[in-house]
CSV table of C-alpha atoms and ligand atoms in Angstrom, one decimal:
chain,number,residue,atom,x,y,z
A,1,MET,CA,-48.1,-28.9,-7.7
A,2,SER,CA,-46.3,-27.6,-4.6
A,3,SER,CA,-43.3,-29.0,-3.6
A,4,PRO,CA,-42.9,-30.2,0.2
A,5,ALA,CA,-42.5,-27.5,2.5
A,6,PRO,CA,-39.9,-27.3,4.5
A,7,ARG,CA,-39.4,-26.8,8.4
A,8,PRO,CA,-41.0,-23.2,8.4
A,9,VAL,CA,-38.2,-22.3,10.3
A,10,ILE,CA,-35.9,-22.7,6.6
A,11,ALA,CA,-38.8,-20.8,4.9
A,12,SER,CA,-38.5,-17.8,6.8
A,13,MET,CA,-34.6,-17.7,6.1
A,14,PRO,CA,-33.9,-15.0,3.6
A,15,ARG,CA,-33.0,-16.5,0.4
A,16,TYR,CA,-29.4,-16.8,-1.1
A,17,VAL,CA,-28.8,-14.3,-3.7
A,18,PRO,CA,-25.4,-14.4,-5.6
A,19,GLY,CA,-23.6,-11.5,-5.4
A,20,ALA,CA,-21.6,-9.2,-7.9
A,21,ARG,CA,-18.6,-10.1,-9.4
A,22,GLY,CA,-17.2,-7.3,-10.7
A,23,GLU,CA,-17.2,-6.0,-14.5
A,24,VAL,CA,-16.1,-8.5,-16.6
A,25,GLY,CA,-12.5,-7.1,-18.8
A,26,GLY,CA,-12.0,-4.0,-15.9
A,27,PRO,CA,-9.4,-4.0,-14.0
A,28,GLU,CA,-8.6,-6.8,-11.4
A,29,PRO,CA,-10.0,-5.5,-8.3
A,30,ILE,CA,-8.4,-5.1,-5.0
A,31,LYS,CA,-10.3,-7.6,-2.3
A,32,LEU,CA,-10.6,-6.3,1.1
A,33,SER,CA,-13.7,-7.6,1.6
A,34,SER,CA,-13.7,-10.8,3.7
A,35,ASN,CA,-10.5,-11.2,6.2
A,36,GLU,CA,-8.5,-13.2,3.9
A,37,MET,CA,-4.4,-13.0,3.9
A,38,PRO,CA,-3.9,-10.7,1.3
A,39,PHE,CA,-0.4,-13.3,0.1
A,40,GLY,CA,-0.5,-16.6,-2.1
A,41,PRO,CA,-0.5,-20.4,-0.2
A,42,LEU,CA,3.6,-21.2,0.9
A,43,GLU,CA,5.9,-22.6,-1.3
A,44,SER,CA,6.1,-25.9,0.9
A,45,VAL,CA,2.1,-26.1,1.1
A,46,ARG,CA,1.4,-25.5,-2.3
A,47,GLU,CA,3.1,-28.8,-2.9
A,48,VAL,CA,2.0,-30.3,-0.1
A,49,ILE,CA,-1.7,-29.9,-2.0
A,50,ALA,CA,-0.1,-30.8,-5.2
A,51,GLY,CA,1.2,-34.4,-3.7
A,52,ALA,CA,-2.1,-34.8,-2.0
A,53,SER,CA,-4.0,-34.7,-5.2
A,54,ALA,CA,-3.0,-37.8,-6.7
A,55,GLY,CA,-5.0,-39.7,-3.6
A,56,VAL,CA,-8.1,-37.9,-3.9
A,57,ASN,CA,-10.0,-40.9,-5.4
A,58,ARG,CA,-10.0,-42.3,-2.1
A,59,TYR,CA,-11.9,-40.7,1.1
A,60,PRO,CA,-10.0,-38.5,3.7
A,61,ASP,CA,-9.5,-39.7,6.8
A,62,MET,CA,-12.8,-39.7,8.3
A,63,PHE,CA,-12.1,-38.1,11.8
A,64,SER,CA,-8.6,-36.1,10.6
A,65,VAL,CA,-6.8,-38.3,13.2
A,66,ASP,CA,-3.5,-36.5,12.4
A,67,LEU,CA,-4.4,-33.2,12.0
A,68,THR,CA,-6.5,-33.4,15.3
A,69,GLU,CA,-3.6,-35.2,17.2
A,70,ARG,CA,-1.2,-31.8,15.7
A,71,ILE,CA,-3.6,-29.6,17.0
A,72,ALA,CA,-3.6,-30.9,20.1
A,73,VAL,CA,0.0,-30.9,20.8
A,74,ARG,CA,0.4,-27.7,19.3
A,75,LEU,CA,-2.2,-26.5,22.1
A,76,GLY,CA,-0.8,-29.1,25.2
A,77,LEU,CA,-3.8,-30.9,25.0
A,78,GLU,CA,-5.1,-34.4,24.5
A,79,PRO,CA,-6.6,-35.3,20.9
A,80,ALA,CA,-10.2,-35.9,23.0
A,81,GLN,CA,-10.0,-32.3,23.5
A,82,VAL,CA,-10.1,-31.2,19.8
A,83,VAL,CA,-12.7,-31.3,17.0
A,84,VAL,CA,-11.8,-30.4,13.2
A,85,GLY,CA,-14.3,-29.6,10.8
A,86,GLY,CA,-14.7,-28.0,7.5
A,87,GLY,CA,-14.5,-24.5,8.7
A,88,SER,CA,-15.3,-22.8,12.0
A,89,VAL,CA,-17.9,-21.7,10.8
A,90,ALA,CA,-19.2,-25.3,10.4
A,91,VAL,CA,-17.9,-26.3,13.6
A,92,LEU,CA,-19.4,-23.5,15.4
A,93,GLY,CA,-23.1,-24.8,13.4
A,94,HIS,CA,-21.9,-28.7,15.1
A,95,ILE,CA,-22.1,-27.3,18.6
A,96,LEU,CA,-25.6,-25.4,17.4
A,97,GLN,CA,-26.8,-28.4,17.2
A,98,ALA,CA,-25.1,-30.8,19.7
A,99,TYR,CA,-26.5,-28.1,22.0
A,100,CYS,CA,-29.8,-25.9,21.0
A,101,GLY,CA,-33.2,-26.9,19.5
A,102,ILE,CA,-36.8,-24.9,19.3
A,103,GLY,CA,-37.4,-22.9,22.1
A,104,ASP,CA,-33.3,-22.8,23.6
A,105,GLU,CA,-31.8,-19.5,23.3
A,106,VAL,CA,-28.4,-18.8,21.7
A,107,MET,CA,-26.9,-15.0,22.9
A,108,PHE,CA,-24.5,-13.4,21.0
A,109,ALA,CA,-23.4,-9.6,21.2
A,110,TRP,CA,-24.3,-7.3,18.0
A,111,ARG,CA,-23.1,-6.1,15.6
A,112,SER,CA,-21.2,-9.6,15.9
A,113,PHE,CA,-20.2,-12.3,13.1
A,114,GLU,CA,-23.1,-12.5,10.7
A,115,ALA,CA,-22.6,-16.5,10.8
A,116,TYR,CA,-24.1,-16.8,14.6
A,117,PRO,CA,-27.9,-15.6,13.6
A,118,ILE,CA,-28.2,-17.7,10.9
A,119,LEU,CA,-26.8,-20.7,12.3
A,120,THR,CA,-28.7,-19.9,15.5
A,121,GLN,CA,-32.0,-19.7,13.4
A,122,LEU,CA,-30.7,-22.9,11.9
A,123,THR,CA,-31.0,-24.9,15.0
A,124,GLY,CA,-34.6,-23.4,15.5
A,125,ALA,CA,-33.4,-21.6,19.0
A,126,SER,CA,-34.0,-18.2,19.0
A,127,PRO,CA,-30.8,-15.3,19.1
A,128,ILE,CA,-30.2,-13.4,21.6
A,129,MET,CA,-28.3,-10.2,20.2
A,130,ILE,CA,-27.1,-7.8,23.0
A,131,PRO,CA,-26.2,-4.3,21.3
A,132,LEU,CA,-21.8,-4.2,21.7
A,133,THR,CA,-20.9,-0.5,23.5
A,134,GLY,CA,-20.5,2.7,22.8
A,135,GLU,CA,-16.7,1.4,22.2
A,136,ALA,CA,-18.0,-1.4,20.2
A,137,GLU,CA,-16.9,-3.8,22.4
A,138,HIS,CA,-18.8,-6.7,24.1
A,139,ASP,CA,-21.2,-5.6,26.6
A,140,LEU,CA,-20.5,-8.8,28.5
A,141,LEU,CA,-22.8,-7.2,31.7
A,142,SER,CA,-25.2,-6.6,30.2
A,143,MET,CA,-25.2,-10.3,28.8
A,144,ALA,CA,-24.6,-12.3,31.7
A,145,ALA,CA,-27.9,-10.3,33.1
A,146,ALA,CA,-29.9,-11.4,29.5
A,147,ILE,CA,-29.0,-15.1,30.4
A,148,SER,CA,-32.5,-16.8,31.3
A,149,ASP,CA,-33.6,-20.6,31.8
A,150,ARG,CA,-33.5,-20.7,28.2
A,151,THR,CA,-30.0,-19.9,27.1
A,152,LYS,CA,-28.0,-22.9,26.1
A,153,VAL,CA,-25.0,-21.5,24.5
A,154,VAL,CA,-22.9,-18.1,24.5
A,155,MET,CA,-21.3,-16.5,22.0
A,156,VAL,CA,-18.6,-14.5,22.3
A,157,CYS,CA,-16.3,-13.0,19.4
A,158,SER,CA,-12.5,-11.8,20.6
A,159,PRO,CA,-11.3,-9.6,18.0
A,160,ASN,CA,-15.0,-8.9,17.6
A,161,ASN,CA,-15.9,-8.9,13.3
A,162,PRO,CA,-16.6,-6.8,12.6
A,163,THR,CA,-15.5,-3.8,15.3
A,164,GLY,CA,-11.6,-5.3,16.0
A,165,PRO,CA,-11.9,-5.2,19.7
A,166,VAL,CA,-10.9,-7.8,21.9
A,167,ILE,CA,-12.1,-9.3,25.0
A,168,SER,CA,-10.0,-8.5,28.4
A,169,ALA,CA,-9.0,-11.4,30.3
A,170,GLU,CA,-10.5,-9.5,33.5
A,171,ALA,CA,-13.7,-8.9,31.9
A,172,PHE,CA,-13.9,-12.4,30.6
A,173,GLU,CA,-13.4,-13.8,33.8
A,174,GLU,CA,-16.2,-11.8,35.4
A,175,PHE,CA,-18.5,-12.9,32.7
A,176,MET,CA,-17.5,-16.6,33.6
A,177,GLN,CA,-18.6,-16.1,37.5
A,178,GLN,CA,-22.1,-14.9,36.4
A,179,VAL,CA,-22.4,-17.5,33.8
A,180,PRO,CA,-24.4,-20.8,35.2
A,181,SER,CA,-22.2,-23.7,34.1
A,182,THR,CA,-25.1,-25.6,32.5
A,183,VAL,CA,-24.4,-22.9,29.6
A,184,LEU,CA,-21.9,-23.4,26.7
A,185,VAL,CA,-20.1,-20.3,26.2
A,186,VAL,CA,-18.1,-20.3,22.9
A,187,LEU,CA,-15.0,-18.1,22.5
A,188,ASP,CA,-14.5,-17.7,19.1
A,189,GLU,CA,-10.8,-16.6,18.5
A,190,ALA,CA,-10.9,-16.3,14.9
A,191,TYR,CA,-8.2,-14.0,14.7
A,192,GLY,CA,-6.2,-14.9,18.2
A,193,GLU,CA,-3.1,-15.1,15.8
A,194,PHE,CA,-3.0,-10.9,14.9
A,195,VAL,CA,-3.9,-10.2,18.7
A,196,ARG,CA,-1.0,-8.1,20.0
A,197,ALA,CA,-2.8,-6.1,23.1
A,198,PRO,CA,-1.6,-7.3,26.3
A,199,TYR,CA,-4.6,-8.1,28.2
A,200,VAL,CA,-6.4,-9.9,25.9
A,201,VAL,CA,-8.4,-12.8,26.8
A,202,ASN,CA,-6.4,-16.3,26.7
A,203,GLY,CA,-8.7,-19.2,25.7
A,204,LEU,CA,-6.2,-22.1,26.2
A,205,ASP,CA,-5.6,-20.5,29.5
A,206,ALA,CA,-9.2,-20.2,30.6
A,207,LEU,CA,-10.2,-23.7,29.1
A,208,THR,CA,-8.4,-25.3,32.5
A,209,ARG,CA,-10.8,-23.3,34.8
A,210,TYR,CA,-14.5,-24.4,32.9
A,211,PRO,CA,-16.1,-27.1,32.1
A,212,ASN,CA,-18.1,-25.0,30.1
A,213,LEU,CA,-15.9,-23.5,27.7
A,214,VAL,CA,-15.3,-24.1,24.1
A,215,LEU,CA,-12.7,-22.7,22.0
A,216,LEU,CA,-13.3,-22.0,18.1
A,217,ARG,CA,-10.3,-21.1,16.4
A,218,THR,CA,-9.6,-21.8,12.4
A,219,PHE,CA,-6.9,-22.1,9.4
A,220,SER,CA,-9.0,-19.5,7.1
A,221,LYS,CA,-7.2,-16.5,8.7
A,222,ALA,CA,-3.4,-16.5,9.9
A,223,TYR,CA,-3.1,-20.0,8.3
A,224,GLY,CA,-4.1,-18.4,4.9
A,225,LEU,CA,-6.1,-21.2,3.6
A,226,ALA,CA,-9.6,-19.8,3.2
A,227,GLY,CA,-10.4,-21.8,0.6
A,228,LEU,CA,-10.0,-25.2,1.5
A,229,ARG,CA,-12.3,-24.9,4.5
A,230,VAL,CA,-10.7,-26.4,8.3
A,231,GLY,CA,-11.5,-25.5,11.2
A,232,TYR,CA,-11.6,-26.8,15.2
A,233,ALA,CA,-13.1,-26.2,18.3
A,234,ALA,CA,-11.1,-27.2,21.3
A,235,GLY,CA,-12.2,-27.5,25.4
A,236,PRO,CA,-13.3,-29.9,27.5
A,237,GLU,CA,-13.4,-33.6,25.9
A,238,ASP,CA,-17.2,-34.4,27.0
A,239,VAL,CA,-18.4,-31.7,24.8
A,240,ILE,CA,-16.0,-32.2,22.1
A,241,ALA,CA,-17.3,-35.4,21.8
A,242,HIS,CA,-20.7,-34.5,21.3
A,243,VAL,CA,-20.0,-32.1,19.1
A,244,ARG,CA,-17.7,-34.6,17.2
A,245,THR,CA,-21.3,-36.6,17.0
A,246,CYS,CA,-22.7,-34.0,14.9
A,247,VAL,CA,-20.0,-33.6,12.5
A,248,THR,CA,-20.5,-34.6,8.5
A,249,PRO,CA,-18.7,-37.7,8.0
A,250,PHE,CA,-15.8,-36.9,5.6
A,251,SER,CA,-16.7,-33.7,6.0
A,252,VAL,CA,-12.7,-32.2,6.0
A,253,ASN,CA,-11.6,-33.2,2.4
A,254,SER,CA,-7.4,-34.5,2.1
A,255,LEU,CA,-6.2,-32.2,0.5
A,256,ALA,CA,-7.1,-29.5,3.8
A,257,GLN,CA,-5.9,-32.4,6.2
A,258,THR,CA,-2.7,-32.7,4.4
A,259,ALA,CA,-2.2,-28.5,3.7
A,260,ALA,CA,-3.4,-27.6,7.3
A,261,ILE,CA,-0.3,-30.1,8.8
A,262,ALA,CA,2.1,-28.4,6.6
A,263,SER,CA,0.8,-24.9,7.8
A,264,LEU,CA,1.2,-26.4,11.1
A,265,ASP,CA,5.1,-27.3,10.0
A,266,ALA,CA,5.3,-24.0,8.5
A,267,GLU,CA,4.4,-22.2,11.5
A,268,GLN,CA,6.8,-19.8,11.9
A,269,GLU,CA,6.7,-18.8,7.6
A,270,LEU,CA,3.1,-18.0,8.5
A,271,LEU,CA,3.3,-15.7,11.5
A,272,GLU,CA,6.4,-13.7,10.6
A,273,ARG,CA,3.3,-12.6,7.5
A,274,VAL,CA,0.9,-12.2,10.4
A,275,GLU,CA,3.6,-10.1,12.0
A,276,GLN,CA,3.4,-8.0,8.3
A,277,VAL,CA,-0.1,-7.5,8.8
A,278,VAL,CA,-0.4,-6.2,12.3
A,279,ALA,CA,2.3,-3.8,11.0
A,280,GLU,CA,0.3,-2.9,8.7
A,281,ARG,CA,-2.9,-2.7,10.6
A,282,ILE,CA,-1.2,-0.3,13.1
A,283,ARG,CA,-0.3,1.6,10.1
A,284,VAL,CA,-3.7,2.0,8.2
A,285,HIS,CA,-5.3,2.7,11.8
A,286,GLU,CA,-3.3,5.6,12.4
A,287,ALA,CA,-3.8,7.0,8.8
A,288,LEU,CA,-7.4,6.7,9.0
A,289,THR,CA,-8.0,8.0,12.4
A,290,ALA,CA,-5.6,10.7,10.7
A,291,GLN,CA,-8.3,11.6,8.3
A,292,GLY,CA,-10.2,12.1,10.7
A,293,TRP,CA,-12.4,8.5,10.8
A,294,THR,CA,-13.8,7.1,13.8
A,295,VAL,CA,-11.9,3.7,13.5
A,296,PRO,CA,-12.2,1.5,17.1
A,297,ALA,CA,-8.8,-0.2,18.3
A,298,SER,CA,-8.6,-3.6,16.6
A,299,GLU,CA,-7.0,-6.7,17.0
A,300,GLY,CA,-7.8,-8.3,13.7
A,301,ASN,CA,-6.5,-8.3,10.5
A,302,PHE,CA,-9.5,-5.4,9.7
A,303,VAL,CA,-10.3,-2.2,10.7
A,304,TRP,CA,-13.8,-1.0,11.1
A,305,ILE,CA,-14.8,2.5,10.1
A,306,ALA,CA,-17.8,3.5,11.9
A,307,ALA,CA,-19.2,5.9,8.7
A,308,ARG,CA,-22.8,5.6,9.7
A,309,GLU,CA,-25.2,7.5,7.7
A,310,ASN,CA,-22.1,7.9,5.3
A,311,THR,CA,-21.5,4.1,4.6
A,312,ASP,CA,-23.0,4.2,1.1
A,313,ALA,CA,-20.4,7.6,0.8
A,314,VAL,CA,-17.4,5.3,1.7
A,315,VAL,CA,-18.3,2.3,-0.5
A,316,GLU,CA,-18.6,4.8,-3.5
A,317,ALA,CA,-15.8,6.1,-3.0
A,318,ALA,CA,-14.2,2.7,-2.7
A,319,THR,CA,-15.4,1.0,-5.4
A,320,ALA,CA,-14.7,4.7,-7.7
A,321,ALA,CA,-10.9,3.9,-7.3
A,322,GLU,CA,-8.5,3.3,-10.4
A,323,ARG,CA,-8.7,-0.3,-9.1
A,324,PRO,CA,-12.1,-0.4,-7.5
A,325,LEU,CA,-12.1,-1.9,-4.0
A,326,LEU,CA,-14.1,-4.7,-2.9
A,327,VAL,CA,-15.2,-3.5,1.2
A,328,ARG,CA,-17.6,-5.0,3.3
A,329,PRO,CA,-21.0,-2.2,4.4
A,330,PHE,CA,-22.8,-2.9,7.5
A,331,ALA,CA,-25.6,-0.3,6.3
A,332,GLY,CA,-26.0,3.0,8.3
A,333,GLU,CA,-23.4,1.2,10.6
A,334,GLY,CA,-20.0,0.9,8.9
A,335,VAL,CA,-17.6,-0.7,6.9
A,336,ARG,CA,-15.1,-3.7,7.7
A,337,ILE,CA,-11.9,-3.1,5.4
A,338,THR,CA,-9.8,-5.8,5.6
A,339,ILE,CA,-6.1,-5.2,5.6
A,340,GLY,CA,-3.9,-6.2,2.6
A,341,THR,CA,-0.4,-5.6,1.1
A,342,PRO,CA,0.8,-2.1,1.5
A,343,GLU,CA,0.0,-1.1,-2.0
A,344,GLU,CA,-3.1,-2.1,-1.4
A,345,ASN,CA,-4.0,-0.5,1.9
A,346,ASP,CA,-2.3,2.7,0.4
A,347,ALA,CA,-4.8,2.7,-2.6
A,348,MET,CA,-7.6,2.5,0.1
A,349,LEU,CA,-6.2,5.0,2.2
A,350,ALA,CA,-5.9,7.2,-0.7
A,351,ALA,CA,-9.2,6.4,-2.2
A,352,LEU,CA,-11.1,7.3,1.4
A,353,ASP,CA,-9.2,10.9,2.0
A,354,GLY,CA,-10.8,13.2,-0.4
A,355,LEU,CA,-14.3,12.4,1.4
A,356,HIS,CA,-15.4,15.8,3.0
A,357,PHE,CA,-18.0,14.6,5.3
A,358,ARG,CA,-16.3,12.2,7.6
A,359,ALA,CA,-16.8,12.9,11.6
B,1,PLP,C1,-13.4,-16.0,9.5
B,1,PLP,C2,-14.2,-16.3,10.8
B,1,PLP,C3,-14.5,-17.1,11.3
B,1,PLP,C4,-13.5,-18.4,10.4
B,1,PLP,O1,-14.6,-19.1,9.2
B,1,PLP,P1,-14.2,-20.2,8.6
B,1,PLP,O2,-15.5,-21.1,8.7
B,1,PLP,O3,-12.9,-21.1,9.2
B,1,PLP,O4,-13.5,-19.6,7.2
B,1,PLP,C5,-15.0,-17.6,12.5
B,1,PLP,N1,-15.8,-16.7,13.0
B,1,PLP,C6,-15.4,-15.5,12.6
B,1,PLP,C7,-15.9,-14.0,13.6
B,1,PLP,C8,-14.6,-15.3,11.4
B,1,PLP,O5,-14.6,-13.7,11.2
């Protein structure tokens, strides 16, 4: 007897395999693999989370009304232009669910965020992946040229995970001029708070010009709430209304809603931490470049070492460090390393310094 067959696309997806969890009893690894903030939550945010725990016998606010309003005020938008979800990955899933299905195409650069092809395929749509340029940047001209009658959504990521470069305002405007208004463009600004390049596209500013643009943002990175799962999309009211229809009811839990509001209250304090990460990113970039690695300019809280065929060796060197360093390898392409505390970054730089094959 066999169990019922799922949709064919589900059967064709790779099975989830639990990742390695480090050696039990060994030194605690330094986690530089998931682009998290290296600091724990602010005391004020911790207190609010602890307080909210007293009410978890109740369902959360189904539509995250207070949080949605706070985000809207912060961005200078109407609450109807913002939809909150259980992490921005979940929100992106809802966007795709609202706009595409079997026979449609979803376009994005590659390599980019790993969730893009997975979420695309889950809807039944086909991923169209356009290679990054030699500078590890989006090739927006090729992307615009590859749009077809079937293209429903184009995702662009600035700064690009895992390579780091941003999209310039000029390149984005030129791109949007070429995208038909019937195609939805999703600008993923997960790392927006870490950007210091003055020429970067400003999503909020662009929203005023394009009825087919939506922004994706998150509390997981700069705001340090990755474990609570809360993110949002901002865009035109009608687009946001369709996305809201797809949101799983009650998927943003009450602790996450309260903590996100408390984080907006403590924004200045959190942005000072972001400033420290940015300073470290600049230092790490210079140090890696001085060691001889090829590292594209990064505007996120991570750097990309284009190690190519030496990727495995970089990972081995990182893992062999006194306190093992967890980094994110992409076989044959490179390694993404999250910016940690100054001490963690020093440990990483020391581990990679001795490698002789570097370009
Ligand atoms: C980390 C990340 C996100 C955020 O994911 P959450 O679900 O909000 O934690 C979104 N997009 C990109 C490109 C990311 O790297």
